[in-house]
CSV table of C-alpha atoms and ligand atoms in Angstrom, one decimal:
chain,number,residue,atom,x,y,z
A,1,MET,CA,0.0,0.0,0.0
A,2,LEU,CA,1.5,3.3,-1.1
A,3,THR,CA,1.3,6.5,1.1
A,4,ASP,CA,-0.7,9.5,-0.3
A,5,ILE,CA,2.6,11.2,-1.1
A,6,GLU,CA,3.9,8.2,-3.0
A,7,VAL,CA,0.7,8.0,-5.0
A,8,ALA,CA,0.9,11.7,-5.7
A,9,ASN,CA,4.5,11.4,-6.9
A,10,LEU,CA,3.6,8.5,-9.1
A,11,VAL,CA,0.7,10.3,-10.7
A,12,THR,CA,2.9,13.4,-11.5
A,13,LYS,CA,5.6,11.1,-13.0
A,14,THR,CA,3.0,9.2,-15.0
A,15,ILE,CA,1.5,12.4,-16.5
A,16,GLN,CA,5.0,13.8,-17.3
A,17,GLY,CA,5.8,10.5,-18.9
A,18,VAL,CA,3.0,11.2,-21.4
A,19,ILE,CA,3.4,15.0,-22.0
A,20,GLY,CA,6.9,15.7,-20.9
A,21,THR,CA,8.3,17.8,-18.1
A,22,SER,CA,7.8,21.4,-19.3
A,23,PRO,CA,5.2,23.3,-17.3
A,24,THR,CA,1.8,22.7,-18.8
A,25,ILE,CA,-1.6,24.3,-18.2
A,26,LEU,CA,-5.0,22.6,-18.3
A,27,HIS,CA,-6.2,23.7,-21.7
A,28,GLU,CA,-4.4,26.0,-24.1
A,29,PRO,CA,-5.8,27.3,-27.4
A,30,LYS,CA,-3.9,26.6,-30.6
A,31,PHE,CA,-3.9,28.7,-33.7
A,32,VAL,CA,-2.4,26.8,-36.6
A,33,GLY,CA,-4.8,27.5,-39.4
A,34,ASN,CA,-6.3,30.6,-41.1
A,35,GLU,CA,-6.7,32.7,-37.9
A,36,TRP,CA,-4.2,35.4,-39.0
A,37,ASN,CA,-5.6,35.6,-42.5
A,38,TYR,CA,-9.2,36.0,-41.3
A,39,LEU,CA,-8.3,38.5,-38.6
A,40,LYS,CA,-6.3,40.5,-41.0
A,41,GLU,CA,-9.2,40.6,-43.3
A,42,CYS,CA,-11.4,42.0,-40.5
A,43,LEU,CA,-8.8,44.7,-39.7
A,44,ASP,CA,-8.1,45.6,-43.3
A,45,THR,CA,-11.8,46.0,-44.1
A,46,GLY,CA,-12.8,47.7,-40.8
A,47,PHE,CA,-15.5,45.1,-40.1
A,48,VAL,CA,-14.5,44.2,-36.6
A,49,SER,CA,-17.8,44.6,-34.7
A,50,SER,CA,-21.5,44.0,-35.3
A,51,VAL,CA,-21.4,44.0,-39.1
A,52,GLY,CA,-19.4,41.7,-41.3
A,53,LYS,CA,-19.6,38.4,-43.1
A,54,PHE,CA,-17.8,36.1,-40.6
A,55,VAL,CA,-20.8,35.9,-38.2
A,56,ASP,CA,-23.1,34.5,-40.9
A,57,ARG,CA,-20.4,32.2,-42.1
A,58,PHE,CA,-19.6,31.0,-38.6
A,59,GLU,CA,-23.3,30.3,-37.9
A,60,TYR,CA,-23.6,28.5,-41.2
A,61,GLU,CA,-20.6,26.3,-40.6
A,62,LEU,CA,-21.6,25.6,-37.0
A,63,ALA,CA,-25.0,24.4,-38.2
A,64,SER,CA,-23.4,22.2,-40.9
A,65,TYR,CA,-20.9,20.7,-38.5
A,66,THR,CA,-23.4,19.9,-35.8
A,67,LYS,CA,-26.2,19.2,-38.3
A,68,SER,CA,-28.4,21.6,-36.3
A,69,LYS,CA,-31.0,23.3,-38.4
A,70,TYR,CA,-30.1,26.7,-36.9
A,71,ALA,CA,-27.1,28.2,-35.0
A,72,ILE,CA,-27.0,31.7,-33.6
A,73,ALA,CA,-23.6,33.1,-32.6
A,74,VAL,CA,-23.6,35.1,-29.3
A,75,VAL,CA,-21.1,36.8,-27.0
A,76,ASN,CA,-20.5,33.9,-24.7
A,77,GLY,CA,-21.9,30.5,-23.5
A,78,THR,CA,-23.6,32.0,-20.5
A,79,ALA,CA,-25.6,34.5,-22.6
A,80,ALA,CA,-26.5,31.6,-24.9
A,81,LEU,CA,-28.0,29.7,-22.0
A,82,HIS,CA,-29.8,32.8,-20.7
A,83,ILE,CA,-31.6,33.3,-24.0
A,84,ALA,CA,-32.3,29.6,-24.5
A,85,LEU,CA,-33.9,29.4,-21.1
A,86,SER,CA,-35.9,32.6,-21.6
A,87,LEU,CA,-37.2,31.5,-25.0
A,88,SER,CA,-38.1,28.1,-23.5
A,89,GLY,CA,-40.6,29.9,-21.3
A,90,VAL,CA,-38.6,30.0,-18.1
A,91,LYS,CA,-40.2,32.8,-16.1
A,92,PRO,CA,-39.5,34.6,-12.8
A,93,GLY,CA,-40.4,32.3,-9.9
A,94,ASP,CA,-40.0,29.1,-11.9
A,95,GLU,CA,-37.6,26.3,-10.9
A,96,VAL,CA,-35.2,24.7,-13.4
A,97,LEU,CA,-33.5,21.4,-12.8
A,98,ILE,CA,-29.8,21.5,-13.3
A,99,PRO,CA,-26.8,19.5,-12.2
A,100,SER,CA,-25.1,20.5,-9.0
A,101,LEU,CA,-21.9,19.1,-10.6
A,102,SER,CA,-21.4,21.8,-13.2
A,103,PHE,CA,-19.7,25.1,-13.9
A,104,VAL,CA,-21.4,28.1,-12.2
A,105,ALA,CA,-22.7,29.5,-15.5
A,106,THR,CA,-25.5,26.9,-15.7
A,107,ALA,CA,-26.9,28.1,-12.4
A,108,ASN,CA,-26.2,31.8,-13.1
A,109,ALA,CA,-28.2,31.7,-16.4
A,110,VAL,CA,-31.2,30.3,-14.6
A,111,THR,CA,-31.1,33.2,-12.1
A,112,TYR,CA,-30.8,35.8,-15.0
A,113,CYS,CA,-34.4,34.6,-15.9
A,114,GLY,CA,-35.5,35.3,-12.4
A,115,ALA,CA,-35.9,31.6,-11.9
A,116,ILE,CA,-34.5,29.3,-9.2
A,117,PRO,CA,-32.0,26.5,-9.8
A,118,HIS,CA,-33.2,23.2,-8.4
A,119,PHE,CA,-30.1,21.0,-8.1
A,120,VAL,CA,-30.2,17.4,-9.1
A,121,GLU,CA,-28.0,14.3,-8.7
A,122,SER,CA,-25.3,13.1,-11.1
A,123,GLU,CA,-24.5,9.6,-12.3
A,124,THR,CA,-21.2,7.9,-12.2
A,125,VAL,CA,-20.7,6.5,-15.7
A,126,HIS,CA,-21.1,9.6,-17.8
A,127,LEU,CA,-20.9,12.2,-15.0
A,128,GLY,CA,-24.2,13.9,-16.2
A,129,ILE,CA,-27.5,14.1,-14.4
A,130,ASP,CA,-29.2,10.8,-13.4
A,131,ALA,CA,-32.5,10.5,-15.2
A,132,HIS,CA,-33.7,7.5,-13.2
A,133,LYS,CA,-33.1,9.1,-9.8
A,134,ILE,CA,-34.7,12.4,-11.0
A,135,ARG,CA,-37.8,10.5,-12.1
A,136,GLU,CA,-38.2,8.9,-8.7
A,137,TYR,CA,-37.5,12.2,-7.0
A,138,LEU,CA,-40.0,14.1,-9.1
A,139,LYS,CA,-42.7,11.4,-8.4
A,140,SER,CA,-42.2,12.1,-4.7
A,141,ILE,CA,-42.1,15.9,-4.6
A,142,ALA,CA,-44.0,17.1,-7.7
A,143,GLU,CA,-47.3,16.7,-9.5
A,144,ILE,CA,-48.7,17.8,-12.9
A,145,LYS,CA,-51.4,20.4,-12.4
A,146,SER,CA,-53.1,21.9,-15.5
A,147,GLY,CA,-50.3,20.7,-17.7
A,148,GLN,CA,-47.5,22.1,-15.5
A,149,LEU,CA,-45.2,20.3,-13.2
A,150,VAL,CA,-45.6,21.8,-9.7
A,151,ASN,CA,-43.2,21.3,-6.8
A,152,ARG,CA,-45.4,20.4,-3.9
A,153,LEU,CA,-42.9,21.6,-1.4
A,154,SER,CA,-42.4,25.1,-2.9
A,155,GLY,CA,-45.6,25.6,-4.9
A,156,ARG,CA,-43.5,26.7,-7.9
A,157,VAL,CA,-43.6,25.4,-11.4
A,158,ILE,CA,-40.7,23.3,-12.5
A,159,ARG,CA,-40.3,24.5,-16.0
A,160,ALA,CA,-37.2,22.9,-17.6
A,161,VAL,CA,-34.3,20.5,-17.2
A,162,VAL,CA,-30.8,21.4,-18.3
A,163,PRO,CA,-28.5,18.4,-18.7
A,164,MET,CA,-24.8,19.3,-19.1
A,165,HIS,CA,-22.3,17.1,-21.0
A,166,THR,CA,-19.5,17.0,-18.4
A,167,PHE,CA,-16.0,17.5,-19.8
A,168,GLY,CA,-17.4,16.6,-23.2
A,169,HIS,CA,-18.9,13.3,-22.3
A,170,PRO,CA,-22.5,13.0,-23.5
A,171,VAL,CA,-25.2,12.5,-20.9
A,172,GLN,CA,-27.9,9.8,-21.3
A,173,LEU,CA,-30.1,11.8,-23.6
A,174,GLU,CA,-32.6,9.1,-24.4
A,175,GLU,CA,-33.8,8.7,-20.9
A,176,LEU,CA,-33.7,12.4,-20.2
A,177,LEU,CA,-35.9,13.1,-23.3
A,178,LYS,CA,-38.4,10.5,-21.9
A,179,LEU,CA,-38.3,12.2,-18.5
A,180,ALA,CA,-38.9,15.6,-20.0
A,181,HIS,CA,-41.8,14.3,-22.0
A,182,ASP,CA,-43.4,12.5,-19.1
A,183,PHE,CA,-43.1,15.4,-16.7
A,184,ASN,CA,-43.9,18.3,-19.2
A,185,LEU,CA,-40.4,19.7,-18.9
A,186,VAL,CA,-38.6,21.7,-21.6
A,187,LEU,CA,-35.1,20.2,-22.2
A,188,VAL,CA,-32.3,22.6,-22.9
A,189,GLU,CA,-28.8,21.1,-23.3
A,190,ASP,CA,-25.8,22.9,-21.8
A,191,ALA,CA,-23.4,21.7,-24.5
A,192,ALA,CA,-20.8,24.3,-23.6
A,193,GLU,CA,-18.1,21.6,-23.2
A,194,SER,CA,-19.2,19.2,-25.9
A,195,LEU,CA,-18.6,20.6,-29.3
A,196,GLY,CA,-17.5,17.5,-31.3
A,197,SER,CA,-19.3,15.1,-29.0
A,198,PHE,CA,-22.0,12.8,-30.3
A,199,TYR,CA,-24.7,10.8,-28.7
A,200,HIS,CA,-25.7,7.7,-30.8
A,201,GLY,CA,-24.2,9.5,-33.8
A,202,LYS,CA,-26.0,12.8,-33.3
A,203,HIS,CA,-24.3,15.9,-32.1
A,204,THR,CA,-24.9,17.0,-28.5
A,205,GLY,CA,-26.9,20.1,-28.2
A,206,THR,CA,-29.3,19.1,-31.0
A,207,PHE,CA,-31.7,17.0,-28.9
A,208,GLY,CA,-33.3,19.6,-26.7
A,209,LEU,CA,-35.5,22.5,-27.7
A,210,PHE,CA,-32.3,24.4,-27.5
A,211,GLY,CA,-28.6,23.5,-27.0
A,212,THR,CA,-25.9,26.0,-26.2
A,213,LEU,CA,-22.2,26.1,-26.9
A,214,SER,CA,-19.2,28.0,-25.5
A,215,PHE,CA,-16.1,29.2,-27.3
A,216,ASN,CA,-14.3,30.6,-24.3
A,217,GLY,CA,-10.5,30.5,-24.4
A,218,ASN,CA,-10.3,27.1,-22.6
A,219,LYS,CA,-12.8,25.3,-24.7
A,220,THR,CA,-12.1,22.9,-27.6
A,221,ILE,CA,-12.2,25.7,-30.1
A,222,THR,CA,-12.2,29.4,-29.1
A,223,THR,CA,-13.4,32.7,-30.5
A,224,GLY,CA,-11.7,34.6,-27.6
A,225,GLY,CA,-15.1,34.7,-25.9
A,226,GLY,CA,-18.2,33.5,-27.5
A,227,GLY,CA,-21.1,31.1,-27.6
A,228,ALA,CA,-23.9,29.8,-29.7
A,229,ILE,CA,-27.5,28.8,-29.5
A,230,LEU,CA,-28.6,25.7,-31.4
A,231,THR,CA,-32.2,24.9,-32.3
A,232,GLN,CA,-34.2,22.9,-34.8
A,233,ASP,CA,-37.2,25.4,-34.7
A,234,GLU,CA,-37.2,28.2,-37.3
A,235,ALA,CA,-39.4,30.6,-35.3
A,236,LEU,CA,-37.3,30.1,-32.2
A,237,ALA,CA,-34.1,30.6,-34.2
A,238,LYS,CA,-35.4,33.9,-35.6
A,239,HIS,CA,-36.5,35.0,-32.2
A,240,ALA,CA,-33.1,34.1,-30.7
A,241,LYS,CA,-31.3,36.1,-33.3
A,242,HIS,CA,-33.7,39.0,-32.8
A,243,ILE,CA,-33.4,39.4,-29.1
A,244,THR,CA,-29.7,38.8,-29.0
A,245,THR,CA,-29.2,41.7,-31.4
A,246,THR,CA,-31.2,44.4,-29.5
A,247,ALA,CA,-34.6,43.4,-31.0
A,248,LYS,CA,-34.3,45.9,-33.7
A,249,ILE,CA,-36.7,45.8,-36.6
A,250,PRO,CA,-34.7,45.9,-39.9
A,251,HIS,CA,-35.1,49.4,-41.3
A,252,SER,CA,-32.8,51.5,-43.5
A,253,TRP,CA,-32.6,54.4,-41.1
A,254,ASP,CA,-35.0,54.2,-38.1
A,255,TYR,CA,-34.4,52.7,-34.7
A,256,VAL,CA,-37.5,50.6,-33.8
A,257,HIS,CA,-37.1,47.9,-31.2
A,258,ASP,CA,-40.2,45.8,-30.5
A,259,GLU,CA,-39.3,44.1,-27.2
A,260,ILE,CA,-36.5,44.2,-24.6
A,261,GLY,CA,-33.5,42.9,-26.4
A,262,TYR,CA,-29.9,42.2,-25.4
A,263,ASN,CA,-26.6,43.2,-26.9
A,264,TYR,CA,-25.4,39.6,-27.0
A,265,ARG,CA,-24.2,39.5,-30.6
A,266,MET,CA,-20.9,37.9,-31.4
A,267,PRO,CA,-18.5,40.5,-32.9
A,268,ASN,CA,-17.3,39.8,-36.5
A,269,ILE,CA,-13.7,39.7,-35.3
A,270,ASN,CA,-14.5,36.9,-32.9
A,271,ALA,CA,-16.5,35.0,-35.5
A,272,ALA,CA,-13.4,35.3,-37.9
A,273,LEU,CA,-11.4,33.5,-35.3
A,274,GLY,CA,-14.2,30.9,-34.9
A,275,CYS,CA,-14.3,30.2,-38.7
A,276,ALA,CA,-10.6,29.4,-38.6
A,277,GLN,CA,-10.8,27.4,-35.4
A,278,LEU,CA,-13.7,25.3,-36.8
A,279,GLU,CA,-11.5,24.3,-39.8
A,280,SER,CA,-9.0,22.9,-37.2
A,281,LEU,CA,-11.6,21.1,-35.1
A,282,PRO,CA,-11.3,17.7,-36.7
A,283,SER,CA,-7.5,17.6,-36.1
A,284,PHE,CA,-8.0,18.9,-32.5
A,285,LEU,CA,-10.5,16.1,-31.9
A,286,GLU,CA,-8.2,13.4,-33.4
A,287,SER,CA,-5.3,14.7,-31.3
A,288,LYS,CA,-7.3,14.8,-28.1
A,289,ARG,CA,-8.4,11.2,-28.7
A,290,ILE,CA,-4.7,10.1,-29.1
A,291,LEU,CA,-3.8,11.9,-25.9
A,292,PHE,CA,-6.6,10.0,-24.1
A,293,HIS,CA,-5.2,6.7,-25.3
A,294,LYS,CA,-1.7,7.7,-24.2
A,295,TYR,CA,-3.0,8.6,-20.7
A,296,LYS,CA,-5.1,5.4,-20.6
A,297,ASP,CA,-2.1,3.2,-21.3
A,298,ALA,CA,0.1,5.1,-18.9
A,299,PHE,CA,-2.4,4.9,-16.0
A,300,GLN,CA,-3.1,1.2,-16.6
A,301,SER,CA,-0.3,0.4,-14.1
A,302,ILE,CA,-1.6,2.5,-11.2
A,303,ASP,CA,-4.2,0.8,-9.0
A,304,SER,CA,-7.2,2.9,-8.1
A,305,VAL,CA,-6.4,5.6,-10.7
A,306,SER,CA,-8.1,5.5,-14.1
A,307,ILE,CA,-8.9,7.9,-16.8
A,308,MET,CA,-12.5,8.8,-17.8
A,309,GLU,CA,-13.6,7.1,-20.9
A,310,GLU,CA,-16.4,8.0,-23.3
A,311,PRO,CA,-19.8,6.4,-22.5
A,312,LYS,CA,-21.1,3.5,-24.6
A,313,ASN,CA,-22.5,4.5,-28.0
A,314,CYS,CA,-21.1,7.9,-27.6
A,315,LYS,CA,-18.2,9.8,-29.1
A,316,SER,CA,-16.7,12.3,-26.7
A,317,ASN,CA,-14.5,15.2,-27.7
A,318,TYR,CA,-12.3,14.6,-24.7
A,319,TRP,CA,-12.3,18.3,-23.9
A,320,LEU,CA,-10.8,17.8,-20.5
A,321,GLN,CA,-9.1,14.6,-19.6
A,322,THR,CA,-10.2,13.4,-16.2
A,323,LEU,CA,-8.6,11.1,-13.6
A,324,ARG,CA,-11.0,9.1,-11.5
A,325,LEU,CA,-9.6,8.1,-8.1
A,326,GLY,CA,-10.9,5.0,-6.4
A,327,ASP,CA,-12.7,5.8,-3.1
A,328,GLU,CA,-9.7,4.6,-1.1
A,329,LEU,CA,-7.7,7.5,-2.7
A,330,LYS,CA,-10.2,10.2,-1.6
A,331,THR,CA,-7.8,11.2,1.2
A,332,ALA,CA,-4.9,11.5,-1.4
A,333,ARG,CA,-6.7,14.0,-3.6
A,334,ASP,CA,-5.3,17.1,-2.1
A,335,SER,CA,-1.7,15.9,-2.0
A,336,LEU,CA,-2.1,14.8,-5.6
A,337,LEU,CA,-3.3,18.2,-6.6
A,338,LYS,CA,-0.5,19.9,-4.7
A,339,ASN,CA,2.3,17.6,-6.0
A,340,THR,CA,1.2,17.9,-9.7
A,341,ASN,CA,0.8,21.7,-9.5
A,342,ASP,CA,4.1,22.1,-7.6
A,343,ASN,CA,5.8,20.2,-10.4
A,344,GLY,CA,4.4,22.3,-13.3
A,345,VAL,CA,1.6,19.9,-14.2
A,346,MET,CA,-1.6,21.9,-13.9
A,347,THR,CA,-4.4,19.9,-12.4
A,348,ARG,CA,-7.7,21.0,-11.0
A,349,PRO,CA,-10.4,19.3,-8.9
A,350,CYS,CA,-13.9,19.1,-10.2
A,351,TRP,CA,-16.0,22.3,-9.5
A,352,ARG,CA,-17.4,22.8,-6.0
A,353,LEU,CA,-20.9,21.5,-6.1
A,354,LEU,CA,-23.1,24.4,-7.0
A,355,HIS,CA,-25.6,23.9,-4.2
A,356,THR,CA,-22.9,24.5,-1.6
A,357,LEU,CA,-22.0,28.0,-3.1
A,358,GLU,CA,-23.2,31.1,-1.2
A,359,PRO,CA,-25.7,32.3,-3.8
A,360,PHE,CA,-27.3,28.9,-4.1
A,361,LYS,CA,-27.2,27.4,-0.7
A,362,ASN,CA,-30.9,27.9,-0.1
A,363,SER,CA,-32.0,26.5,-3.4
A,364,PRO,CA,-34.0,23.3,-3.6
A,365,LYS,CA,-32.0,20.1,-4.2
A,366,MET,CA,-32.3,16.4,-4.1
A,367,GLU,CA,-30.0,14.0,-2.3
A,368,MET,CA,-26.5,14.3,-3.8
A,369,ASN,CA,-24.4,11.2,-2.7
A,370,VAL,CA,-23.0,10.5,-6.1
A,371,ALA,CA,-22.2,14.1,-7.0
A,372,GLU,CA,-20.5,14.5,-3.6
A,373,SER,CA,-18.4,11.5,-4.2
A,374,LEU,CA,-17.5,12.6,-7.8
A,375,GLU,CA,-16.5,16.0,-6.5
A,376,GLN,CA,-13.9,14.3,-4.2
A,377,THR,CA,-12.6,11.8,-6.9
A,378,LEU,CA,-12.4,13.7,-10.2
A,379,ILE,CA,-9.2,15.5,-11.2
A,380,ASN,CA,-8.7,17.3,-14.6
A,381,ILE,CA,-5.2,16.9,-16.1
A,382,PRO,CA,-3.5,18.7,-19.0
A,383,SER,CA,-5.6,18.3,-22.1
A,384,SER,CA,-4.5,20.7,-24.8
A,385,SER,CA,-4.9,19.4,-28.3
A,386,PHE,CA,-1.2,19.7,-29.1
A,387,LEU,CA,0.0,17.6,-26.2
A,388,SER,CA,-0.3,14.4,-28.2
A,389,SER,CA,2.2,15.8,-30.6
A,390,LEU,CA,-0.1,15.4,-33.6
A,391,ILE,CA,-0.4,19.1,-33.7
A,392,VAL,CA,2.7,21.2,-33.0
B,401,LIG,C1,-17.8,27.1,-20.3
B,401,LIG,C2,-19.1,26.8,-19.8
B,401,LIG,C3,-20.3,27.6,-19.9
B,401,LIG,C4,-20.3,29.0,-20.6
B,401,LIG,O1,-19.2,29.6,-20.7
B,401,LIG,P1,-18.9,31.1,-21.1
B,401,LIG,O2,-17.6,31.3,-20.4
B,401,LIG,O3,-19.9,32.0,-20.7
B,401,LIG,O4,-18.7,31.0,-22.6
B,401,LIG,C5,-21.5,27.1,-19.5
B,401,LIG,N1,-21.6,26.0,-18.9
B,401,LIG,C6,-20.6,25.1,-18.7
B,401,LIG,C7,-20.8,23.8,-18.1
B,401,LIG,C8,-19.3,25.5,-19.1
B,401,LIG,O5,-18.3,24.7,-19.0
């Protein structure tokens, strides 16, 4: 039996055996394609902001890649979620089911609608929300009244459910779609982490009424900051475009705005970066998969440490590679984080569960045994696409 410190040392050495000993961060962007050309074109023509051809092109190419009927580019992933929830009919005072095991943006977007996040349990294979446990939970605390799911404890309408594809691993969509159907919930996918991830051959973010993407600097591709809304519904797509661009009625000189809109549009200069990054996406994905296999082989020899693998019938983008510690190594987690970071290998624990954060600690929630255990046993390790040396 190794001590915690010995395990930590071994993990650091094993990661360095795969990626080398130079200091490495968790996820670095890589610009190896047409980025300079497209950015230069923006600067040379003066179209850096709200007008220019790259936004339309980026939206078109995102829709083609994901096979989503519509894609609307916006200023970031959080704004995308805000608008997707709002157009799903989420109103002030509603509750929205979201994973406690997620990045804070998922919960923040719910509150921007005046709604209340209602935190639900995760599942251990794919790390997303657990459709079966949520079903049993809803049976016990909620009932359908005049077509709406009402929380008997709070008296509020539970309007929507927002699964998130954790670190790029698709959640069990089939069962969640059934759940949403049976309980009259709108399903919106937080696919911020899963560009390039497919569930049963279909791109994540295209199953719900809406799906949302993020192109923040640490995501699989980046536009500096950016996001997108995916939907298969033409009217909703038009509405999403309209209210993310100040709800202005097209007119050659007059300013007429027909509802409260948002300045959530993606600037042309960011979309230019996005067009170039999308061209590199296939090679990024290939490279990240190679890195996964290298880590998998390397960690085969360490008991109680394994690497997170894509769920069955799914293709993950392997955005962030994730170590899973056996329960017996829970106590070693912090020495492991310290040892790796002290040696230039950037690692991070999973997020703090959202229901424990100050702004959300009074929010409704279900029992969270699995999410609590995952929080203690998941560690993200360096995952940049160039670390497999396919891309240099
Ligand atoms: C990155 C991320 C977002 C949104 O991110 P932005 O930084 O606003 O683009 C939303 N949800 C999850 C789970 C994320 O990881």
